XYZ file of C-alpha atoms in Angstrom:
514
model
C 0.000 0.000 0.000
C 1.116 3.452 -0.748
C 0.760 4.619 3.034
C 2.300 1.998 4.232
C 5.946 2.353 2.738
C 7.434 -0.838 3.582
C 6.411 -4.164 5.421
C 9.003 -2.820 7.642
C 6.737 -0.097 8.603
C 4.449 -2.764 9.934
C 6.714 -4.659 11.770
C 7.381 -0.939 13.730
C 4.499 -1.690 15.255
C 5.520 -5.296 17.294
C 6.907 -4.404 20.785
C 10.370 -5.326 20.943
C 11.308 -4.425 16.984
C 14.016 -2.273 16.576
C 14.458 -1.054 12.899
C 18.227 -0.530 11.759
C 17.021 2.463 9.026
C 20.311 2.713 6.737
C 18.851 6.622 5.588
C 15.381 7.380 4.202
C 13.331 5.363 1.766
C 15.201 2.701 -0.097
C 17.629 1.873 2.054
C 18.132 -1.740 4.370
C 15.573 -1.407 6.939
C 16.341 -4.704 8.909
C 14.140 -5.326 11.761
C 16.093 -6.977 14.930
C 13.140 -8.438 17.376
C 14.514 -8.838 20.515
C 18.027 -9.149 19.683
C 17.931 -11.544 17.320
C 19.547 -10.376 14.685
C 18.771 -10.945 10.668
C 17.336 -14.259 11.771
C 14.336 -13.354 14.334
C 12.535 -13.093 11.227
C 11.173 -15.162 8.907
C 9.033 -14.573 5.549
C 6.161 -16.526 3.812
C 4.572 -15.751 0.503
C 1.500 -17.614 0.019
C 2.920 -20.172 2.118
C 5.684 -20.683 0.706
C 9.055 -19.591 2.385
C 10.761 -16.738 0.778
C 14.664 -18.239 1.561
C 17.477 -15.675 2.313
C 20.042 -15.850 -0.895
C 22.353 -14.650 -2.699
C 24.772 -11.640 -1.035
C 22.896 -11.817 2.074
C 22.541 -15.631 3.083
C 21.310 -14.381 6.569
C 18.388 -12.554 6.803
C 15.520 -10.443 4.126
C 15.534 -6.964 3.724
C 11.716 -6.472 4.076
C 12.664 -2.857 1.987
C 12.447 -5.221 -1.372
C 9.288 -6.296 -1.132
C 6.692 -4.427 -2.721
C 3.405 -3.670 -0.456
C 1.207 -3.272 -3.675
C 1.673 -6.748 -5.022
C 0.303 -8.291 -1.588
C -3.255 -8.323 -0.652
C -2.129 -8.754 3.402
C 0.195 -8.898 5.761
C 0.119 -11.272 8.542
C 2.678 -11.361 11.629
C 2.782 -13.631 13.711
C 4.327 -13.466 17.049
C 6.295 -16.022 19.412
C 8.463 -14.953 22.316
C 12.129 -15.019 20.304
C 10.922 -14.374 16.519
C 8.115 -13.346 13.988
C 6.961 -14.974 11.387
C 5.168 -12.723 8.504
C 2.868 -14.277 6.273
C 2.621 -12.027 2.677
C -0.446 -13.229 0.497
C -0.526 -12.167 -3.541
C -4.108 -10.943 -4.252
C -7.035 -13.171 -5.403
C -9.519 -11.621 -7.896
C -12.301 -14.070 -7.518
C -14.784 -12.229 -9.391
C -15.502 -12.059 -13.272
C -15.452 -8.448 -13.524
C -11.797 -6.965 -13.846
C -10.025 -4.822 -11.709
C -7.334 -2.484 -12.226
C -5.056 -0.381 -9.829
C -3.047 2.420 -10.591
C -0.367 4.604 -8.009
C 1.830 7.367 -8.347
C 3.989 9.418 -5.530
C 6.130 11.320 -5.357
C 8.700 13.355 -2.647
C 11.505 14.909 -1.837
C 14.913 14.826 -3.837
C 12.751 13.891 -6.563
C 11.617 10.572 -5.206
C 9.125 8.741 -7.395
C 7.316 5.757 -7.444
C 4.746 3.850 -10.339
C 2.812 1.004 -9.384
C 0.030 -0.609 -11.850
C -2.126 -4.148 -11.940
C -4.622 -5.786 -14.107
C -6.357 -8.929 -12.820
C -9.155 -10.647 -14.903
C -11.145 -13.928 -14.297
C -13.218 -15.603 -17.767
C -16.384 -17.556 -16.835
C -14.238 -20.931 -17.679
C -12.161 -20.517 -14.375
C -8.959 -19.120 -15.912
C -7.557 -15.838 -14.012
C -4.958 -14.066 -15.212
C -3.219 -11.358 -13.085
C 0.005 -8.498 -14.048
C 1.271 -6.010 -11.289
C 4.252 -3.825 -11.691
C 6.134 -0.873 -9.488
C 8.818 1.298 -10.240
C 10.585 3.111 -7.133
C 12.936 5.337 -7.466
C 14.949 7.099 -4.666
C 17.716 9.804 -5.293
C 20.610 10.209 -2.948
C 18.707 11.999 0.483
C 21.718 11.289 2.969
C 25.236 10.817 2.794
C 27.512 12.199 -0.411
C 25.819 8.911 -2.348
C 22.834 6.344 -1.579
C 21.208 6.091 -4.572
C 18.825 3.873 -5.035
C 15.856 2.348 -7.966
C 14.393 -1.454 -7.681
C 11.241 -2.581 -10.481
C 8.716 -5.277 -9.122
C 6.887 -7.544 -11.303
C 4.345 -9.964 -10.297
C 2.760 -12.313 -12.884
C -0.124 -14.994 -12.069
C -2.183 -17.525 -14.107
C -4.654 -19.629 -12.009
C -7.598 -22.074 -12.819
C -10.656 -22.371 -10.768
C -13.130 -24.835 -12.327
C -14.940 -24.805 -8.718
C -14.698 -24.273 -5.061
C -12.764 -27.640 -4.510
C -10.237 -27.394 -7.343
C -7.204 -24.891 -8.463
C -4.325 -24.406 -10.104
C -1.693 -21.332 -9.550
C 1.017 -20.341 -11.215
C 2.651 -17.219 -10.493
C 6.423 -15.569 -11.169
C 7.543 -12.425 -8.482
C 10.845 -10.265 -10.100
C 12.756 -7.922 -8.068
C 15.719 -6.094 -9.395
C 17.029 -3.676 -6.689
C 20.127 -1.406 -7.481
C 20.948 0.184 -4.330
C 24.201 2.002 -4.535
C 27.066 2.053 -1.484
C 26.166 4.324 0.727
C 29.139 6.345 1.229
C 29.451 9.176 3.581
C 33.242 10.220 5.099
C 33.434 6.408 4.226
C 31.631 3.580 2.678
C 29.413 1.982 5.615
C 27.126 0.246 4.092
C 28.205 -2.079 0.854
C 26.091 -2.230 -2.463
C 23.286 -4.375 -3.758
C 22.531 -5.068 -7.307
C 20.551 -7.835 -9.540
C 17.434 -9.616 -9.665
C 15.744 -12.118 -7.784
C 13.024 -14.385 -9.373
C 10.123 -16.408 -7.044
C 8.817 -19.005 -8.923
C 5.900 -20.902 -7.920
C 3.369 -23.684 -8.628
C 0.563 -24.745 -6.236
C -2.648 -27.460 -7.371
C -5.309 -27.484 -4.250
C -7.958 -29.495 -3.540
C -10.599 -29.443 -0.927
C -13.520 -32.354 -0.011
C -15.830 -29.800 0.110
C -17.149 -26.009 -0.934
C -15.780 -23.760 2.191
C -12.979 -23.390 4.940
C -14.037 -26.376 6.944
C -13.041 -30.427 5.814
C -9.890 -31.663 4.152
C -7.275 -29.831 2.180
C -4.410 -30.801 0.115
C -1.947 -28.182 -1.507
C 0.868 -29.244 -3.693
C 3.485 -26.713 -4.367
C 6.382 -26.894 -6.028
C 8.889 -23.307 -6.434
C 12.401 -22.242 -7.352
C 14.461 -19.105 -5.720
C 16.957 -17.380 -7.884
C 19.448 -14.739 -7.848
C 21.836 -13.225 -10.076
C 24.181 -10.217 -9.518
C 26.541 -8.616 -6.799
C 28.982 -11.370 -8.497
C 27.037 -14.142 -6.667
C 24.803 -16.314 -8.626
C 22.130 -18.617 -6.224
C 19.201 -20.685 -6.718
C 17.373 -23.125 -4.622
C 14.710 -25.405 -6.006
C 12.238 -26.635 -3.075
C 8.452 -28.392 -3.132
C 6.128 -30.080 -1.056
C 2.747 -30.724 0.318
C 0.493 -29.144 2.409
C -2.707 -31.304 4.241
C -4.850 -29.601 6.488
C -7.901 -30.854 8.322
C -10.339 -28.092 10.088
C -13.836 -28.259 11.863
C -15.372 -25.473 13.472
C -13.848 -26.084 16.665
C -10.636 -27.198 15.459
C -7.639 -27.572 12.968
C -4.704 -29.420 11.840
C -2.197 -28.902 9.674
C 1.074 -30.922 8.786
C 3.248 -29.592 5.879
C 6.625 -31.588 4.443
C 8.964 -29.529 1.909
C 12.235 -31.002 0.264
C 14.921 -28.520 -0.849
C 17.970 -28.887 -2.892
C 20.127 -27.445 -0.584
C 20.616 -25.174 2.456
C 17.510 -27.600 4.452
C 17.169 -30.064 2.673
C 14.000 -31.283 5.000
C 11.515 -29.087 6.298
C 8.669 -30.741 8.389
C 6.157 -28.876 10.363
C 3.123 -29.390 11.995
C 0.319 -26.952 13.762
C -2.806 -27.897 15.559
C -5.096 -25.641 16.900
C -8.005 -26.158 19.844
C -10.826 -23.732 20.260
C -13.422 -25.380 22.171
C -15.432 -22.890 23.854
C -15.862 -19.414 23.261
C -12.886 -17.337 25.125
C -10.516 -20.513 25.571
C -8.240 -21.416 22.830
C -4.753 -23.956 22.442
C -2.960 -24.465 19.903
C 0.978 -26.270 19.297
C 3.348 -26.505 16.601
C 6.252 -29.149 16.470
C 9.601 -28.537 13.494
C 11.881 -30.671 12.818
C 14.716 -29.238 9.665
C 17.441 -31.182 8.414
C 20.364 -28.675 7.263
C 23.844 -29.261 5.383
C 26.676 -31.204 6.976
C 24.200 -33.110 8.752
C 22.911 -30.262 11.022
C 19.844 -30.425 12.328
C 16.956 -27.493 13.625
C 13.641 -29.136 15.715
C 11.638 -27.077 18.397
C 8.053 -27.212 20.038
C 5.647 -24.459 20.171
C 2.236 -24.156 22.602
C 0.227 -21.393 22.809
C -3.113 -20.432 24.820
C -5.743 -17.988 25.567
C -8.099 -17.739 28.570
C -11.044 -14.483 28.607
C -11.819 -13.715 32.429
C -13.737 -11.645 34.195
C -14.077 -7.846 33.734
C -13.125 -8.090 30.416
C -9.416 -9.597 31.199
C -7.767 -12.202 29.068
C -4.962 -14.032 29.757
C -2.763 -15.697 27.237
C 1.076 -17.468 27.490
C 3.476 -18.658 24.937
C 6.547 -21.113 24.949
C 8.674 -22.196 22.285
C 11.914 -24.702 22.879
C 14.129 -26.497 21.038
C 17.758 -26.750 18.911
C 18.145 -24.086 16.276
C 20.383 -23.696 13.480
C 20.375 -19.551 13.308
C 21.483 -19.062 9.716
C 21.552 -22.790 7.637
C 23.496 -21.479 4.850
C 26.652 -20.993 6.868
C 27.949 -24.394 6.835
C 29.862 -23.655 10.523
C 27.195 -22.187 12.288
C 26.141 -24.233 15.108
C 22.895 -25.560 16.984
C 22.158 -23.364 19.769
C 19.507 -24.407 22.312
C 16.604 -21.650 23.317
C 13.602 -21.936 25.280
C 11.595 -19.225 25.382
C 8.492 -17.885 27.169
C 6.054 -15.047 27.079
C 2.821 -14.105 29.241
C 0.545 -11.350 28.723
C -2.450 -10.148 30.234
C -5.137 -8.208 27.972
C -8.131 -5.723 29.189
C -9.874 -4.367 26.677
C -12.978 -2.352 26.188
C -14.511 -0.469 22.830
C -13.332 2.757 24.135
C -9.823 1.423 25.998
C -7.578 -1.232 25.763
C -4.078 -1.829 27.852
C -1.813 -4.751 27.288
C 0.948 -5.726 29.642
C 3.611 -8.823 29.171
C 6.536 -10.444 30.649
C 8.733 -12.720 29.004
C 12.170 -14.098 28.200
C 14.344 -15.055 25.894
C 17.284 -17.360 25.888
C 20.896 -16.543 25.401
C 21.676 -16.459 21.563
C 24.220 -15.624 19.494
C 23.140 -13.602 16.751
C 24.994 -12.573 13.549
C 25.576 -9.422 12.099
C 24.027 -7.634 9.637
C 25.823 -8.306 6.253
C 24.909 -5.007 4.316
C 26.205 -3.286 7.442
C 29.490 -5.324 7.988
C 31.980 -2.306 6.804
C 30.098 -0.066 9.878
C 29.227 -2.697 12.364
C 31.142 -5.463 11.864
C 30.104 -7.726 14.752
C 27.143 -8.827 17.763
C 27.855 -9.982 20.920
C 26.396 -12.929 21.858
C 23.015 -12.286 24.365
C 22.258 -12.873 27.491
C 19.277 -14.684 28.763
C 16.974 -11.511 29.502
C 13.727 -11.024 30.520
C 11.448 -7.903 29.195
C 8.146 -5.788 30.246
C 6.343 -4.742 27.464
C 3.100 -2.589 27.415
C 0.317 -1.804 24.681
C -2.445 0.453 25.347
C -5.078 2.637 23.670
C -8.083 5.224 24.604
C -10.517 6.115 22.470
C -12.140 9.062 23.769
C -14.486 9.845 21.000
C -15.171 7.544 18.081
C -12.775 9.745 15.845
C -9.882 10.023 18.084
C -7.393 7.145 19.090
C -4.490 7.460 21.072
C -2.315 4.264 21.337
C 1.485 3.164 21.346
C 3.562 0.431 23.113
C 6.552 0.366 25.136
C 9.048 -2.397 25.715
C 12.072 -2.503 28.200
C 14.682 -5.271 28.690
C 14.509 -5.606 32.834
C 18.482 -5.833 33.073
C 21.215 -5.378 30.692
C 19.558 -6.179 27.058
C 20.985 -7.272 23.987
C 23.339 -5.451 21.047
C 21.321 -3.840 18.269
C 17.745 -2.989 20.443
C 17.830 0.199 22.688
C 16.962 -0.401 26.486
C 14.027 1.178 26.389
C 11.931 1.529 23.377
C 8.634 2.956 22.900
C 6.121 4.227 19.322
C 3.331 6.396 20.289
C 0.176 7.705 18.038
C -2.427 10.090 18.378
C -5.056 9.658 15.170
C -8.117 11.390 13.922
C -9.843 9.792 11.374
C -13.966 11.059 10.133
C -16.136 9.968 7.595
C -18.531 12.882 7.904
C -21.539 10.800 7.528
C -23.738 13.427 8.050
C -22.473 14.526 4.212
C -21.274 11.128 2.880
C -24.090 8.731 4.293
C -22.545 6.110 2.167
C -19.432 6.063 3.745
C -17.650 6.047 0.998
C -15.185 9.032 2.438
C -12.866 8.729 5.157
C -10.264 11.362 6.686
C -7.129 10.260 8.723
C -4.837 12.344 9.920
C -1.884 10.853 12.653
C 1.031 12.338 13.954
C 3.307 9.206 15.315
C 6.469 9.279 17.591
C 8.983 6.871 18.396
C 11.374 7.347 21.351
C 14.762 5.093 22.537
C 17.497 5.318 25.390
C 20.689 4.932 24.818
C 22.455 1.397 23.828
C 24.865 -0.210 22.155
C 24.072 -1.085 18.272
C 27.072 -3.706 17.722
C 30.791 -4.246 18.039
C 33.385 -2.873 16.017
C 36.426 -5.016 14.474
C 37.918 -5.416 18.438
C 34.849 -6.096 20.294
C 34.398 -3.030 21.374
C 31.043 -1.734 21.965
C 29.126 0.512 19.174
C 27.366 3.430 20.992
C 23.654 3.977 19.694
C 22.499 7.544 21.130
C 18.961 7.917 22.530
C 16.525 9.468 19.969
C 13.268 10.506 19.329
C 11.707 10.980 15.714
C 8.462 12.774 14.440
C 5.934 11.473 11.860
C 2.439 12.698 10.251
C 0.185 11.304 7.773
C -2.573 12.861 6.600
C -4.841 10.650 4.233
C -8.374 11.326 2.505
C -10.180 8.381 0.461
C -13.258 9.062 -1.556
C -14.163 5.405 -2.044
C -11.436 3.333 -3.874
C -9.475 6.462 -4.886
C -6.772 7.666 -2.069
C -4.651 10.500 -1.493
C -2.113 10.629 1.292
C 1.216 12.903 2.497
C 3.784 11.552 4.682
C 6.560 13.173 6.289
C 9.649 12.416 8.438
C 11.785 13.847 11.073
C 9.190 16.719 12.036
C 11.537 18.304 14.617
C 14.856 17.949 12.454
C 16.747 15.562 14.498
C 20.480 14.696 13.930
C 20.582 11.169 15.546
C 20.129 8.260 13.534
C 18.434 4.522 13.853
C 22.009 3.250 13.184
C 25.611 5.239 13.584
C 26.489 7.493 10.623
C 23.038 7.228 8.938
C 21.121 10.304 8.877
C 17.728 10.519 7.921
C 17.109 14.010 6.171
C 15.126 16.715 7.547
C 11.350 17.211 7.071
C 11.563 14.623 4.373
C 8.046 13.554 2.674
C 6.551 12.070 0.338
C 2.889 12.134 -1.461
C 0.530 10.042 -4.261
C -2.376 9.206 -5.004
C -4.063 5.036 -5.571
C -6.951 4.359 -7.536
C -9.147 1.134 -7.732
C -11.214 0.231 -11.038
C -13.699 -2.307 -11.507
C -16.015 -3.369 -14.262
């Protein structure tokens, strides 16, 4: 989505992410949840996993993907990592539907994005997205940066029980060195092609009985003098009823994990109790080896409390593709305690995490060349939100290691919104307008981002950055205006990476349909 510049901007709003922003738009935006690292995240698109290749074998720079190719964006949370779920959109009607964007910005920052989706009476779908971003040096002597998106789909849908996908996803990012007094962050250029083919089946019409997905995919990249691929398939069965589900999945790759077995079950039996468990088992190069449990629940009290707790365990391989990386063992928990009415809501957890050593962040080796290793910690974190009137919303979260914390996320860390948003019904009875206007601000103390070539620790300065959108939609056409840095800050979201000043950026989407 054109708001929405990045999935990284969603994952700002998790308690416990810490963005490493390498500048302004186009530039790495790694989230580290928790301390981490590259690895306490891991990507999905349409179920499939999106594998980390080519120059960076660690970790995905959510910065690449493209928000208007994706219908949603699901994250979901355990104690020590996040797993986000990106789904491709489905056009399951027979009218077609078209989407065009443009925006624009400072030091002439531009961006195109365009899609075409169609569906005959026979079944067949066919489906073309593209975007074009391009972003000028804003910070630094040079940071250039342009990357061109391309999604392609062909699917056939006889019925509700039967379908067959086929879908290509292109990205060819050239982001430049970004070179200040010296060069601190090291360049990126080529193109990386998602390949996919899925055939489901279902036993009957709806989300409820037996379903079998076969999918079959191939990762490639070329450029930055490396040349990857991986080729990986499998099968997904799932079994659900309205009180329960069950899903096993079993993928074979050509390399990196060669095994990936998984399975989830999920409980809900009542109204306000739910379970659910998932059990991994990964077989890596040089016979390595990654399995864990998960288990999960949710209890609604009294007074409007609920009460919910998480656990995950097991041997991990951090980062498969280096062949000397070891298992580490981690076990950790999470507890959290929920009230929540239509005009309030607070959130408050306690957790911890296990010791870890996490790994660097490749595009960032030539300015922080190392991690330390983290300590078993335990963190607070609170969400809240008041709704005084129906068209004003205050809300944030705050999150706080309870003793020394990890490299790379700031002791205390906390995003904070205030957000007006009308439809002026009395006018547009339809409610086909809608107003939003939010001013956001995110606030850290001061900590230590990584280690330099001689372990010695890399300060990261307490800030505090400024942001406002203002956004009108008039039913499936949107303007919006963003802007950064509101009260000109110097500090940075990682050493010698300034964001500019006052920096914004502004387009318009529009939705067609037959």
């Amino acid at each position: 989505d054109l708001g929405e510049e990045t999935v990284a901007d969603l994952l700002q709003r998790v308690p416990g992410v810490y963005l490493l922003r390498g500048g302004w738009l186009g530039r790495t935006e790694y989230p580290n949840y928790r301390g981490r690292g590259p690895t306490s995240v891991e990507y999905l698109v349409d179920g499939l996993p999106y594998l980390p290749i080519g120059p960076d074998s660690l970790g995905v720079d959510p910065s690449l993907f493209s928000l208007s190719m994706y219908d949603r964006v699901e994250i979901e949370r355990w104690p020590g990592g996040l797993r986000v779920h990106l789904f491709t959109h489905h056009h399951d009607r027979k009218a077609p539907a078209s989407r065009v964007g443009i925006s624009s910005g400072d030091q002439e920052i531009a961006r195109y994005a365009g899609a075409l989706e169609y569906r005959f009476t026979n079944g067949l779908g066919i489906a073309a997205a593209g975007e074009r971003m391009v972003a000028p040096t804003a910070s630094g002597l040079s940071s250039d940066f342009d990357i061109t998106n391309v999604w392609l789909q062909t699917s056939f849908v006889p019925s509700e029980r039967f379908g067959i996908q086929a879908q290509l996803i292109n990205s060819s990012p050239d982001r430049k060195a970004f070179v200040d007094a010296d060069t601190l962050e090291s360049r990126l250029t080529g193109s990386r092609k998602e390949a996919q083919l899925r055939i489901s089946w279902r036993d009957r019409p709806g989300d409820l009985g037996l379903k079998v997905d076969g999918v079959v995919g191939r990762t490639s990249w070329k450029g930055s003098g490396v040349e990857d691929a991986v080729r990986q398939g499998g099968v997904v069965v799932g079994y659900r009823t309205r009180t329960a589900g069950l899903t096993v999945r079993a993928f074979n790759r050509s390399r990196i994990t060669p095994w990936d077995l998984r399975a989830e079950a999920g409980w809900y039996p009542v109204a306000g109790v739910s379970a659910a468990a998932e059990v991994g088992y990964q077989t890596h190069d040089r016979d390595r080896n990654s399995r864990w449990v998960g288990v999960r629940g949710g209890l609604a009290l009294p007074l409007g409390l609920t009460a919910s707790a998480a656990l995950r365990s097991g041997k991990l391989i951090a980062a498969p593709a280096l062949l000397t990386e070891p298992e580490q063992q981690v076990t950790d928990w999470q507890g959290t305690l929920r009230w929540e009415r239509s005009w309030a809501a607070l959130e408050v957890g306690y957790g911890q995490t296990d010791g870890f050593r996490p790994l660097a962040y490749r595009p960032f080796l030539p300015s922080i060349p190392g991690v330390a290793a983290a300590p078993r910690t335990e963190w607070v974190t609170v969400g809240w939100r008041l709704s005084p009137r129906k068209w004003l919303t205050f809300e944030g979260w705050y999150s706080d290691p309870v003793a020394r914390g990890p490299d790379g996320v700031p002791p205390t860390h906390s995003m904070t919104s205030a957000t007006i948003r009308s439809k002026f019904l009395r006018r547009f009875k339809s409610g086909i307008f809608d107003l939003k206007a939010q001013v956001s601000f995110e606030s850290w103390s001061d900590g230590v981002i990584g280690r330099d070539s001689l372990a010695a620790p890399i300060a990261l300065d307490g800030a505090s950055f400024w942001r406002t959108e203002i956004e009108l939609r008039l039913d499936r056409f949107r303007l919006y205006w963003d802007r950064y840095n509101l009260q000109l800050s110097r500090k940075t979201f990682v050493p010698g990476f300034p964001l500019p000043n006052l920096a914004s950026t502004f387009g318009v989407k529009w939705e067609f349909s037959n």
